[in-house]
Amino acid sequence: GVLELCALTTLIGGDKYGYELADLLGQKMDISEGSVYPMLKRLQNDGYFESYLMESPNGPARKYYRITQKGREHQLQLQTQWYEFLGQVNSFFEGVEK
């Protein structure tokens, strides 16, 4: 779910093409490009993204992804769950005797 949250959050900042999104995620976390594309396909099938083709000056057209309203709502839900999880983990660590 964390990769999904990061992808959705990245797209809130604006549309990205597949490689660009994979590269941005890969700069911040240790993931393979091959794990990003199946996730993008699933998120698109679930209605969280829309995609469209745009001509590229440097080669073939690129497939861009745009977050939908449903995707924004899902991102907010995942982000809330993430912060709740972090709070629980922090509470655990604070309660462990050293």
Short mmCIF file of C-alpha atoms in Angstrom, two decimals:
data_model
loop_
_atom_site.label_atom_id
_atom_site.label_comp_id
_atom_site.label_asym_id
_atom_site.label_seq_id
_atom_site.Cartn_x
_atom_site.Cartn_y
_atom_site.Cartn_z
CA GLY A 1 0.00 0.00 0.00
CA VAL A 2 2.89 2.39 0.56
CA LEU A 3 3.95 2.40 -3.10
CA GLU A 4 0.34 2.99 -4.08
CA LEU A 5 0.11 5.91 -1.64
CA CYS A 6 3.33 7.42 -3.00
CA ALA A 7 2.19 7.08 -6.62
CA LEU A 8 -1.18 8.69 -5.90
CA THR A 9 0.48 11.48 -3.91
CA THR A 10 2.94 12.14 -6.73
CA LEU A 11 0.10 12.50 -9.23
CA ILE A 12 -1.71 15.01 -7.04
CA GLY A 13 1.14 17.34 -8.01
CA GLY A 14 0.39 16.91 -11.71
CA ASP A 15 0.15 14.40 -14.53
CA LYS A 16 3.20 12.21 -15.15
CA TYR A 17 4.12 9.71 -17.81
CA GLY A 18 4.96 6.17 -16.74
CA TYR A 19 8.74 6.33 -16.83
CA GLU A 20 8.76 9.75 -15.16
CA LEU A 21 6.58 8.46 -12.32
CA ALA A 22 8.67 5.31 -11.93
CA ASP A 23 11.85 7.41 -11.86
CA LEU A 24 10.48 9.82 -9.24
CA LEU A 25 9.43 6.93 -7.00
CA GLY A 26 12.75 5.16 -7.56
CA GLN A 27 14.67 8.26 -6.44
CA LYS A 28 12.99 8.13 -3.03
CA MET A 29 12.70 4.39 -2.40
CA ASP A 30 14.30 1.15 -3.44
CA ILE A 31 11.87 -0.19 -6.05
CA SER A 32 12.22 -1.71 -9.46
CA GLU A 33 10.65 -0.08 -12.48
CA GLY A 34 9.02 -3.41 -13.20
CA SER A 35 6.94 -3.20 -10.01
CA VAL A 36 5.52 0.22 -10.91
CA TYR A 37 3.79 -0.57 -14.20
CA PRO A 38 1.57 -3.43 -12.92
CA MET A 39 0.54 -1.18 -10.02
CA LEU A 40 -0.32 1.66 -12.44
CA LYS A 41 -2.43 -0.72 -14.52
CA ARG A 42 -4.29 -1.94 -11.42
CA LEU A 43 -4.89 1.60 -10.12
CA GLN A 44 -6.18 2.63 -13.53
CA ASN A 45 -8.49 -0.40 -13.65
CA ASP A 46 -9.77 0.55 -10.18
CA GLY A 47 -10.63 4.05 -11.43
CA TYR A 48 -7.97 5.96 -9.46
CA PHE A 49 -6.12 7.12 -12.59
CA GLU A 50 -6.99 8.05 -16.12
CA SER A 51 -4.44 7.78 -18.88
CA TYR A 52 -3.94 9.57 -22.18
CA LEU A 53 -1.31 9.66 -24.90
CA MET A 54 0.70 12.77 -25.65
CA GLU A 55 3.14 13.22 -28.49
CA SER A 56 6.78 13.46 -27.45
CA PRO A 57 9.35 15.59 -29.25
CA ASN A 58 11.94 12.88 -28.56
CA GLY A 59 10.25 9.75 -29.87
CA PRO A 60 6.95 7.91 -29.65
CA ALA A 61 3.90 9.22 -27.82
CA ARG A 62 3.99 8.87 -24.03
CA LYS A 63 1.23 7.48 -21.85
CA TYR A 64 0.43 9.99 -19.12
CA TYR A 65 -1.47 9.30 -15.91
CA ARG A 66 -3.90 11.71 -14.27
CA ILE A 67 -5.42 11.14 -10.82
CA THR A 68 -9.23 11.07 -10.66
CA GLN A 69 -11.47 12.36 -7.90
CA LYS A 70 -11.87 8.76 -6.75
CA GLY A 71 -8.07 8.52 -6.69
CA ARG A 72 -7.79 11.69 -4.58
CA GLU A 73 -10.27 10.27 -2.08
CA HIS A 74 -8.38 6.97 -1.98
CA GLN A 75 -5.07 8.80 -1.50
CA LEU A 76 -6.49 10.69 1.48
CA GLN A 77 -7.78 7.45 2.99
CA LEU A 78 -4.40 5.72 2.52
CA GLN A 79 -2.55 8.73 3.95
CA THR A 80 -4.79 8.74 7.04
CA GLN A 81 -4.19 5.02 7.52
CA TRP A 82 -0.44 5.56 7.11
CA TYR A 83 -0.31 8.24 9.81
CA GLU A 84 -2.40 6.09 12.15
CA PHE A 85 0.00 3.19 11.57
CA LEU A 86 3.03 5.42 12.25
CA GLY A 87 1.43 6.60 15.49
CA GLN A 88 0.86 3.02 16.61
CA VAL A 89 4.44 2.03 15.81
CA ASN A 90 5.80 5.09 17.62
CA SER A 91 3.66 4.27 20.66
CA PHE A 92 5.00 0.73 20.60
CA PHE A 93 8.62 1.88 20.53
CA GLU A 94 8.00 4.38 23.32
CA GLY A 95 6.55 1.63 25.50
CA VAL A 96 9.37 -0.86 25.02
CA GLU A 97 11.83 -0.97 27.90
CA LYS A 98 15.45 -0.64 26.96
#
